[in-house]
Short mmCIF file of N, CA and C in Angstrom, two decimals:
data_model
loop_
_atom_site.label_atom_id
_atom_site.label_comp_id
_atom_site.label_asym_id
_atom_site.label_seq_id
_atom_site.Cartn_x
_atom_site.Cartn_y
_atom_site.Cartn_z
N GLN A 1 -89.98 -9.95 -134.78
CA GLN A 1 -89.39 -9.24 -135.91
C GLN A 1 -90.01 -7.85 -136.01
N VAL A 2 -89.14 -6.84 -136.04
CA VAL A 2 -89.61 -5.47 -136.14
C VAL A 2 -90.09 -5.19 -137.56
N GLN A 3 -91.29 -4.67 -137.68
CA GLN A 3 -91.83 -4.38 -139.00
C GLN A 3 -92.70 -3.14 -138.96
N LEU A 4 -92.59 -2.33 -140.02
CA LEU A 4 -93.43 -1.15 -140.22
C LEU A 4 -94.05 -1.28 -141.59
N VAL A 5 -95.36 -1.10 -141.67
CA VAL A 5 -96.06 -1.25 -142.94
C VAL A 5 -96.92 -0.03 -143.19
N GLU A 6 -96.59 0.73 -144.26
CA GLU A 6 -97.35 1.92 -144.63
C GLU A 6 -98.55 1.55 -145.50
N SER A 7 -99.54 2.41 -145.47
CA SER A 7 -100.69 2.30 -146.36
C SER A 7 -101.30 3.69 -146.52
N GLY A 8 -102.17 3.83 -147.51
CA GLY A 8 -102.91 5.07 -147.68
C GLY A 8 -102.43 5.96 -148.81
N GLY A 9 -101.37 5.58 -149.48
CA GLY A 9 -100.90 6.39 -150.60
C GLY A 9 -101.83 6.27 -151.80
N GLY A 10 -101.57 7.09 -152.80
CA GLY A 10 -102.40 7.05 -154.00
C GLY A 10 -102.29 8.32 -154.80
N LEU A 11 -103.23 8.48 -155.73
CA LEU A 11 -103.28 9.65 -156.60
C LEU A 11 -104.31 10.63 -156.06
N VAL A 12 -103.92 11.89 -155.95
CA VAL A 12 -104.83 12.93 -155.44
C VAL A 12 -104.61 14.20 -156.25
N GLN A 13 -105.65 14.99 -156.39
CA GLN A 13 -105.55 16.25 -157.12
C GLN A 13 -104.90 17.33 -156.26
N PRO A 14 -104.28 18.30 -156.88
CA PRO A 14 -103.73 19.43 -156.09
C PRO A 14 -104.80 20.06 -155.21
N GLY A 15 -104.42 20.36 -153.97
CA GLY A 15 -105.35 20.90 -153.01
C GLY A 15 -106.08 19.84 -152.20
N GLY A 16 -105.93 18.59 -152.58
CA GLY A 16 -106.60 17.51 -151.89
C GLY A 16 -105.86 17.04 -150.64
N SER A 17 -106.41 15.98 -150.03
CA SER A 17 -105.86 15.45 -148.78
C SER A 17 -105.69 13.94 -148.87
N LEU A 18 -104.75 13.45 -148.08
CA LEU A 18 -104.56 12.02 -147.91
C LEU A 18 -104.13 11.78 -146.47
N ARG A 19 -104.44 10.60 -145.95
CA ARG A 19 -103.92 10.20 -144.65
C ARG A 19 -103.15 8.91 -144.81
N LEU A 20 -101.88 8.96 -144.48
CA LEU A 20 -101.04 7.77 -144.50
C LEU A 20 -101.06 7.11 -143.12
N SER A 21 -101.03 5.80 -143.14
CA SER A 21 -100.94 5.02 -141.89
C SER A 21 -99.68 4.18 -141.91
N CYS A 22 -99.18 3.88 -140.72
CA CYS A 22 -97.99 3.04 -140.58
C CYS A 22 -98.21 2.15 -139.38
N ALA A 23 -98.46 0.88 -139.63
CA ALA A 23 -98.71 -0.08 -138.56
C ALA A 23 -97.41 -0.78 -138.16
N ALA A 24 -97.17 -0.82 -136.86
CA ALA A 24 -95.96 -1.44 -136.34
C ALA A 24 -96.26 -2.82 -135.77
N SER A 25 -95.31 -3.73 -135.91
CA SER A 25 -95.41 -5.04 -135.28
C SER A 25 -94.03 -5.46 -134.80
N GLY A 26 -94.01 -6.27 -133.75
CA GLY A 26 -92.74 -6.74 -133.20
C GLY A 26 -92.12 -5.82 -132.18
N PHE A 27 -92.71 -4.65 -131.98
CA PHE A 27 -92.23 -3.71 -130.96
C PHE A 27 -93.36 -2.75 -130.62
N THR A 28 -93.18 -2.02 -129.51
CA THR A 28 -94.21 -1.10 -129.03
C THR A 28 -93.86 0.31 -129.48
N LEU A 29 -94.66 0.82 -130.38
CA LEU A 29 -94.37 2.12 -131.00
C LEU A 29 -94.34 3.25 -129.98
N ALA A 30 -95.08 3.11 -128.90
CA ALA A 30 -95.18 4.18 -127.90
C ALA A 30 -93.82 4.49 -127.26
N TYR A 31 -92.90 3.55 -127.28
CA TYR A 31 -91.61 3.74 -126.63
C TYR A 31 -90.55 4.30 -127.56
N TYR A 32 -90.92 4.52 -128.82
CA TYR A 32 -89.98 4.94 -129.83
C TYR A 32 -90.30 6.34 -130.34
N ALA A 33 -89.27 7.02 -130.83
CA ALA A 33 -89.51 8.18 -131.67
C ALA A 33 -90.03 7.67 -133.01
N VAL A 34 -90.99 8.38 -133.58
CA VAL A 34 -91.56 7.97 -134.87
C VAL A 34 -91.53 9.15 -135.81
N GLY A 35 -91.33 8.85 -137.09
CA GLY A 35 -91.21 9.95 -138.05
C GLY A 35 -91.67 9.56 -139.43
N TRP A 36 -91.88 10.59 -140.25
CA TRP A 36 -92.25 10.42 -141.65
C TRP A 36 -91.22 11.12 -142.53
N PHE A 37 -90.91 10.46 -143.63
CA PHE A 37 -89.93 10.96 -144.58
C PHE A 37 -90.49 10.76 -145.98
N ARG A 38 -89.87 11.39 -146.96
CA ARG A 38 -90.26 11.16 -148.34
C ARG A 38 -89.05 11.26 -149.25
N GLN A 39 -89.18 10.63 -150.41
CA GLN A 39 -88.12 10.69 -151.40
C GLN A 39 -88.73 10.80 -152.78
N ALA A 40 -88.44 11.92 -153.44
CA ALA A 40 -88.88 12.14 -154.81
C ALA A 40 -87.82 11.61 -155.77
N PRO A 41 -88.21 11.29 -157.00
CA PRO A 41 -87.25 10.77 -157.98
C PRO A 41 -86.06 11.72 -158.16
N GLY A 42 -84.87 11.17 -158.06
CA GLY A 42 -83.66 11.96 -158.26
C GLY A 42 -83.26 12.83 -157.10
N LYS A 43 -83.98 12.73 -155.99
CA LYS A 43 -83.68 13.56 -154.82
C LYS A 43 -83.35 12.70 -153.62
N GLU A 44 -82.71 13.30 -152.64
CA GLU A 44 -82.40 12.59 -151.40
C GLU A 44 -83.66 12.46 -150.54
N ARG A 45 -83.60 11.48 -149.66
CA ARG A 45 -84.72 11.31 -148.72
C ARG A 45 -84.78 12.52 -147.78
N GLU A 46 -86.00 12.99 -147.55
CA GLU A 46 -86.22 14.24 -146.80
C GLU A 46 -87.06 13.97 -145.55
N GLY A 47 -86.62 14.50 -144.42
CA GLY A 47 -87.40 14.38 -143.20
C GLY A 47 -88.56 15.36 -143.19
N LEU A 48 -89.75 14.91 -142.78
CA LEU A 48 -90.94 15.75 -142.78
C LEU A 48 -91.38 16.14 -141.38
N SER A 49 -91.52 15.14 -140.53
CA SER A 49 -92.05 15.41 -139.20
C SER A 49 -91.78 14.20 -138.31
N TYR A 50 -91.60 14.44 -137.01
CA TYR A 50 -91.40 13.32 -136.10
C TYR A 50 -91.89 13.68 -134.70
N ILE A 51 -92.16 12.62 -133.93
CA ILE A 51 -92.60 12.74 -132.55
C ILE A 51 -91.54 12.12 -131.66
N SER A 52 -91.12 12.84 -130.64
CA SER A 52 -90.08 12.33 -129.75
C SER A 52 -90.59 11.16 -128.92
N SER A 53 -89.68 10.33 -128.45
CA SER A 53 -90.04 9.09 -127.78
C SER A 53 -90.48 9.29 -126.33
N TYR A 54 -89.99 10.29 -125.65
CA TYR A 54 -90.24 10.41 -124.22
C TYR A 54 -91.39 11.35 -123.91
N ASP A 55 -91.34 12.54 -124.52
CA ASP A 55 -92.32 13.56 -124.14
C ASP A 55 -93.28 13.93 -125.26
N ASN A 56 -93.25 13.16 -126.36
CA ASN A 56 -94.20 13.33 -127.46
C ASN A 56 -94.20 14.73 -128.07
N ARG A 57 -93.05 15.36 -128.07
CA ARG A 57 -92.97 16.64 -128.78
C ARG A 57 -92.93 16.39 -130.28
N ILE A 58 -93.50 17.33 -131.02
CA ILE A 58 -93.59 17.20 -132.47
C ILE A 58 -92.67 18.23 -133.14
N PHE A 59 -91.93 17.76 -134.12
CA PHE A 59 -91.04 18.62 -134.89
C PHE A 59 -91.39 18.44 -136.37
N SER A 60 -91.42 19.54 -137.11
CA SER A 60 -91.79 19.45 -138.52
C SER A 60 -90.88 20.32 -139.37
N ALA A 61 -90.66 19.86 -140.60
CA ALA A 61 -89.90 20.66 -141.55
C ALA A 61 -90.73 21.85 -142.00
N ASP A 62 -90.07 22.94 -142.34
CA ASP A 62 -90.78 24.14 -142.78
C ASP A 62 -91.64 23.87 -144.01
N SER A 63 -91.20 22.94 -144.85
CA SER A 63 -91.91 22.68 -146.10
C SER A 63 -93.31 22.10 -145.89
N VAL A 64 -93.57 21.55 -144.70
CA VAL A 64 -94.88 20.92 -144.46
C VAL A 64 -95.63 21.50 -143.26
N LYS A 65 -95.02 22.44 -142.57
CA LYS A 65 -95.70 23.05 -141.42
C LYS A 65 -97.01 23.68 -141.85
N GLY A 66 -98.06 23.40 -141.08
CA GLY A 66 -99.37 23.95 -141.40
C GLY A 66 -100.16 23.13 -142.40
N ARG A 67 -99.51 22.16 -143.05
CA ARG A 67 -100.21 21.31 -144.03
C ARG A 67 -100.23 19.84 -143.62
N PHE A 68 -99.13 19.35 -143.05
CA PHE A 68 -99.02 17.94 -142.66
C PHE A 68 -99.04 17.83 -141.14
N THR A 69 -99.73 16.80 -140.64
CA THR A 69 -99.80 16.58 -139.20
C THR A 69 -99.47 15.13 -138.88
N ILE A 70 -98.52 14.94 -138.01
CA ILE A 70 -98.14 13.59 -137.57
C ILE A 70 -98.89 13.25 -136.29
N ALA A 71 -99.22 11.98 -136.14
CA ALA A 71 -99.90 11.53 -134.93
C ALA A 71 -99.52 10.08 -134.64
N ARG A 72 -99.70 9.71 -133.38
CA ARG A 72 -99.41 8.34 -132.97
C ARG A 72 -100.58 7.84 -132.13
N ASP A 73 -101.06 6.64 -132.44
CA ASP A 73 -102.12 5.99 -131.67
C ASP A 73 -101.51 4.78 -130.99
N SER A 74 -101.19 4.92 -129.72
CA SER A 74 -100.50 3.84 -129.01
C SER A 74 -101.37 2.60 -128.87
N ALA A 75 -102.67 2.78 -128.72
CA ALA A 75 -103.57 1.65 -128.56
C ALA A 75 -103.57 0.77 -129.81
N LYS A 76 -103.39 1.40 -130.96
CA LYS A 76 -103.39 0.66 -132.23
C LYS A 76 -101.98 0.35 -132.72
N ASN A 77 -100.97 0.83 -131.98
CA ASN A 77 -99.58 0.64 -132.39
C ASN A 77 -99.36 1.13 -133.82
N THR A 78 -99.92 2.29 -134.10
CA THR A 78 -99.95 2.83 -135.46
C THR A 78 -99.64 4.32 -135.42
N MET A 79 -98.98 4.81 -136.45
CA MET A 79 -98.73 6.23 -136.60
C MET A 79 -99.38 6.70 -137.90
N TYR A 80 -99.59 8.01 -138.00
CA TYR A 80 -100.30 8.57 -139.13
C TYR A 80 -99.61 9.84 -139.62
N LEU A 81 -99.90 10.16 -140.89
CA LEU A 81 -99.52 11.46 -141.43
C LEU A 81 -100.71 11.99 -142.20
N GLN A 82 -101.35 13.00 -141.66
CA GLN A 82 -102.46 13.66 -142.34
C GLN A 82 -101.87 14.75 -143.23
N MET A 83 -102.16 14.68 -144.52
CA MET A 83 -101.59 15.61 -145.48
C MET A 83 -102.72 16.40 -146.14
N ASN A 84 -102.71 17.70 -145.97
CA ASN A 84 -103.72 18.59 -146.55
C ASN A 84 -103.07 19.56 -147.53
N SER A 85 -103.90 20.19 -148.33
CA SER A 85 -103.42 21.19 -149.30
C SER A 85 -102.24 20.66 -150.10
N LEU A 86 -102.40 19.47 -150.62
CA LEU A 86 -101.29 18.83 -151.33
C LEU A 86 -100.95 19.56 -152.62
N LYS A 87 -99.65 19.55 -152.93
CA LYS A 87 -99.13 20.22 -154.12
C LYS A 87 -98.42 19.19 -155.01
N PRO A 88 -98.29 19.49 -156.29
CA PRO A 88 -97.56 18.54 -157.16
C PRO A 88 -96.15 18.23 -156.65
N GLU A 89 -95.52 19.19 -156.01
CA GLU A 89 -94.16 18.95 -155.50
C GLU A 89 -94.13 18.04 -154.28
N ASP A 90 -95.30 17.66 -153.77
CA ASP A 90 -95.36 16.67 -152.69
C ASP A 90 -95.30 15.24 -153.22
N THR A 91 -95.31 15.09 -154.54
CA THR A 91 -95.23 13.77 -155.14
C THR A 91 -93.92 13.09 -154.76
N ALA A 92 -94.02 11.89 -154.18
CA ALA A 92 -92.85 11.17 -153.70
C ALA A 92 -93.28 9.82 -153.13
N VAL A 93 -92.29 9.00 -152.81
CA VAL A 93 -92.54 7.82 -152.00
C VAL A 93 -92.38 8.23 -150.54
N TYR A 94 -93.39 7.92 -149.74
CA TYR A 94 -93.41 8.31 -148.34
C TYR A 94 -93.08 7.11 -147.46
N TYR A 95 -92.22 7.34 -146.47
CA TYR A 95 -91.75 6.29 -145.58
C TYR A 95 -92.00 6.67 -144.13
N CYS A 96 -92.37 5.69 -143.33
CA CYS A 96 -92.39 5.89 -141.89
C CYS A 96 -91.14 5.26 -141.29
N ALA A 97 -90.76 5.72 -140.12
CA ALA A 97 -89.56 5.23 -139.47
C ALA A 97 -89.71 5.30 -137.96
N ALA A 98 -88.90 4.50 -137.27
CA ALA A 98 -88.91 4.50 -135.81
C ALA A 98 -87.49 4.28 -135.31
N THR A 99 -87.21 4.84 -134.14
CA THR A 99 -85.91 4.64 -133.52
C THR A 99 -86.00 5.04 -132.06
N VAL A 100 -85.00 4.64 -131.30
CA VAL A 100 -84.93 5.06 -129.90
C VAL A 100 -83.46 5.12 -129.52
N PRO A 101 -83.02 6.18 -128.78
CA PRO A 101 -83.80 7.32 -128.32
C PRO A 101 -84.06 8.32 -129.45
N THR A 102 -84.72 9.42 -129.15
CA THR A 102 -85.00 10.45 -130.14
C THR A 102 -83.69 11.01 -130.67
N PRO A 103 -83.52 11.04 -132.00
CA PRO A 103 -82.26 11.54 -132.56
C PRO A 103 -82.07 13.03 -132.30
N PRO A 104 -80.81 13.46 -132.15
CA PRO A 104 -80.54 14.89 -131.99
C PRO A 104 -81.05 15.71 -133.18
N ASN A 105 -80.92 15.15 -134.37
CA ASN A 105 -81.47 15.80 -135.57
C ASN A 105 -82.46 14.83 -136.20
N GLY A 106 -83.67 14.87 -135.74
CA GLY A 106 -84.67 13.90 -136.15
C GLY A 106 -85.09 13.99 -137.59
N LEU A 107 -84.77 15.07 -138.28
CA LEU A 107 -85.13 15.19 -139.70
C LEU A 107 -84.06 14.58 -140.61
N ASP A 108 -82.98 14.06 -140.02
CA ASP A 108 -81.92 13.41 -140.79
C ASP A 108 -82.22 11.91 -140.89
N PRO A 109 -82.51 11.41 -142.09
CA PRO A 109 -82.86 9.99 -142.24
C PRO A 109 -81.78 9.04 -141.71
N ALA A 110 -80.53 9.46 -141.73
CA ALA A 110 -79.44 8.59 -141.31
C ALA A 110 -79.51 8.22 -139.83
N GLU A 111 -80.29 8.95 -139.05
CA GLU A 111 -80.35 8.73 -137.61
C GLU A 111 -81.48 7.78 -137.21
N TRP A 112 -82.16 7.19 -138.20
CA TRP A 112 -83.31 6.32 -137.90
C TRP A 112 -82.97 4.88 -138.23
N ASP A 113 -83.46 3.95 -137.39
CA ASP A 113 -83.08 2.54 -137.51
C ASP A 113 -84.08 1.69 -138.27
N TYR A 114 -85.36 1.88 -138.05
CA TYR A 114 -86.37 0.99 -138.62
C TYR A 114 -87.22 1.76 -139.63
N TRP A 115 -87.45 1.11 -140.78
CA TRP A 115 -88.15 1.76 -141.89
C TRP A 115 -89.24 0.88 -142.45
N GLY A 116 -90.31 1.54 -142.92
CA GLY A 116 -91.31 0.85 -143.70
C GLY A 116 -90.85 0.72 -145.14
N GLN A 117 -91.69 0.07 -145.95
CA GLN A 117 -91.32 -0.20 -147.35
C GLN A 117 -91.63 0.97 -148.28
N GLY A 118 -92.42 1.91 -147.80
CA GLY A 118 -92.76 3.08 -148.60
C GLY A 118 -94.10 2.95 -149.29
N THR A 119 -94.75 4.09 -149.48
CA THR A 119 -96.01 4.14 -150.21
C THR A 119 -95.98 5.36 -151.14
N GLN A 120 -96.44 5.17 -152.36
CA GLN A 120 -96.36 6.23 -153.37
C GLN A 120 -97.51 7.22 -153.19
N VAL A 121 -97.17 8.51 -153.21
CA VAL A 121 -98.15 9.58 -153.23
C VAL A 121 -97.91 10.40 -154.49
N THR A 122 -98.93 10.54 -155.30
CA THR A 122 -98.83 11.32 -156.53
C THR A 122 -99.89 12.40 -156.50
N VAL A 123 -99.44 13.65 -156.66
CA VAL A 123 -100.35 14.79 -156.66
C VAL A 123 -100.37 15.35 -158.08
N SER A 124 -101.50 15.18 -158.74
CA SER A 124 -101.59 15.57 -160.13
C SER A 124 -103.05 15.74 -160.53
N SER A 125 -103.28 16.66 -161.46
CA SER A 125 -104.62 16.83 -161.99
C SER A 125 -104.81 16.00 -163.25
#
């Protein structure tokens, strides 16, 4: 059974950092494109960053470039999202996703097949 489980969310002050983890089971993450998305209340789900399945290229949305870093640890079958310089507008439920092959528009949530349950990130003083 394919499963993705996020962890690492929580409450952080503006300017702080968090690292989200997403552990995969039932499939080998190294063979898939992997990505991170978020959804704030009343807004559509937004693509943040993803790694392609074949050549491990990284693509990121302009809103998080220079602040968020995606990574994949094949030995642990786990992916990560390191988030720095967090802002109140980063408050959202964060989701990891996987699919194969790499979508033509990887920042479009509709092109991804497997999803985690989400983890809440709240940025507030």
